[in-house]
XYZ file of C-alpha atoms in Angstrom:
105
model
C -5.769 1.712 19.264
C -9.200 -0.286 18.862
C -11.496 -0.903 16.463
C -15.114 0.202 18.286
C -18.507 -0.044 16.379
C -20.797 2.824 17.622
C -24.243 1.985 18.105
C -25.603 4.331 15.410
C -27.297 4.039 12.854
C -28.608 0.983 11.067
C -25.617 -0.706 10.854
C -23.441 0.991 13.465
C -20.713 3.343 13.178
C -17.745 1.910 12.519
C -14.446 4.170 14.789
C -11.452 3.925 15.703
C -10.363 5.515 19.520
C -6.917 5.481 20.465
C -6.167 6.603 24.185
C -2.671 6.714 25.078
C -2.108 7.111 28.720
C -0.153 10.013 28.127
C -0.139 12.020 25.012
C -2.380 13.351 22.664
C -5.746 10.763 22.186
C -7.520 10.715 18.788
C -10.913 9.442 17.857
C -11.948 8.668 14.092
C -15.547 7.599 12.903
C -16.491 6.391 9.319
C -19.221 8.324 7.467
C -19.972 7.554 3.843
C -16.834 5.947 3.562
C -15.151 9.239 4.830
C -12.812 9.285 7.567
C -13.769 12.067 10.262
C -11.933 12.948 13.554
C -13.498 13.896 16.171
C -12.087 15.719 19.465
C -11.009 14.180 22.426
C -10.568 17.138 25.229
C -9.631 16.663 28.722
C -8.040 12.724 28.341
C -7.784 11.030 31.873
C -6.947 7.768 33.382
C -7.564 5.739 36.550
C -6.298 2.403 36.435
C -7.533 0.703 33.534
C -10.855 3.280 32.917
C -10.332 6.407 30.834
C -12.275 9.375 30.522
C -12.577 12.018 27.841
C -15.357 14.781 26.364
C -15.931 15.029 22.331
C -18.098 16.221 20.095
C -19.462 13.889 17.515
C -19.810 15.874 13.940
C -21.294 13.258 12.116
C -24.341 13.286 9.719
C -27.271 11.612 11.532
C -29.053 13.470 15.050
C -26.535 11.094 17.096
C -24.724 13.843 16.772
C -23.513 16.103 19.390
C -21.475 16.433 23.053
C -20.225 13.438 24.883
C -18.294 12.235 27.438
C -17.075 9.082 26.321
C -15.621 6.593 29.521
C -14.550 3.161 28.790
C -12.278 0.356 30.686
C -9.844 -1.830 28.738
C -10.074 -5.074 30.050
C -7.268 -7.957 30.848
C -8.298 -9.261 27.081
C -7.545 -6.221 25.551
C -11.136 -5.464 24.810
C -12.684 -1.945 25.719
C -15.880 -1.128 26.942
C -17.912 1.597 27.632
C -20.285 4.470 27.186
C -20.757 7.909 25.533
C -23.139 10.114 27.652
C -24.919 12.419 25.734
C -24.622 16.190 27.081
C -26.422 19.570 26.341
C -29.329 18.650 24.779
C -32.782 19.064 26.772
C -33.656 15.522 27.098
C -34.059 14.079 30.814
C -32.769 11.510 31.438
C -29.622 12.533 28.715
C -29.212 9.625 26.551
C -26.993 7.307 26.798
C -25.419 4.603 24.481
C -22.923 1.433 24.950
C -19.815 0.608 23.108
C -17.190 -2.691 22.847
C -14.728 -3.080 20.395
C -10.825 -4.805 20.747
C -7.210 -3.759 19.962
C -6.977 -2.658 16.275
C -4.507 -5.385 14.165
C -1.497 -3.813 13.553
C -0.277 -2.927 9.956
């Protein structure tokens, strides 16, 4: 699992993404100091870059369909980048993530 911060908002989003390589992948964002999940659909891997489509339900107009892609590096850092989809802007905006391997309990 890592710890990502979401470039939304003033302050970011703070969200966790975990994204086994096989198995069931989960993605979690903090609103308000409530925990929300958030799909991931359609989970794939090539190598060390992963691929999956959710839809963010949280309360500001970031909102919306994404594919999210990302690459964990030999660090154990991931990086990436949600692609906005569906809406009617051209080009469809698009917005950069980082975050590390989440400490373990």
């Amino acid at each position: 699992s890592f710890l990502i911060d979401l470039p939304f908002g003033p302050r970011g989003l703070p969200a966790v993404l975990h994204v086994p390589r096989t198995g069931e992948g989960a993605f979690y964002t903090q609103v308000l100091g409530v925990i929300l999940p958030q799909p991931v659909a359609k989970l794939q891997w090539e190598g060390n870059t992963f691929q999956f489509n959710t839809l963010l339900r949280i309360l500001n107009p970031a909102g919306g369909f994404y594919t999210v892609t990302g690459t964990i590096g030999d660090d154990g850092t991931v990086r990436g980048k949600l692609q906005r989809l569906g809406n009617r802007a051209s080009p469809q905006p698009s917005f950069e993530y980082s975050g590390a391997h989440a400490p373990k309990p």
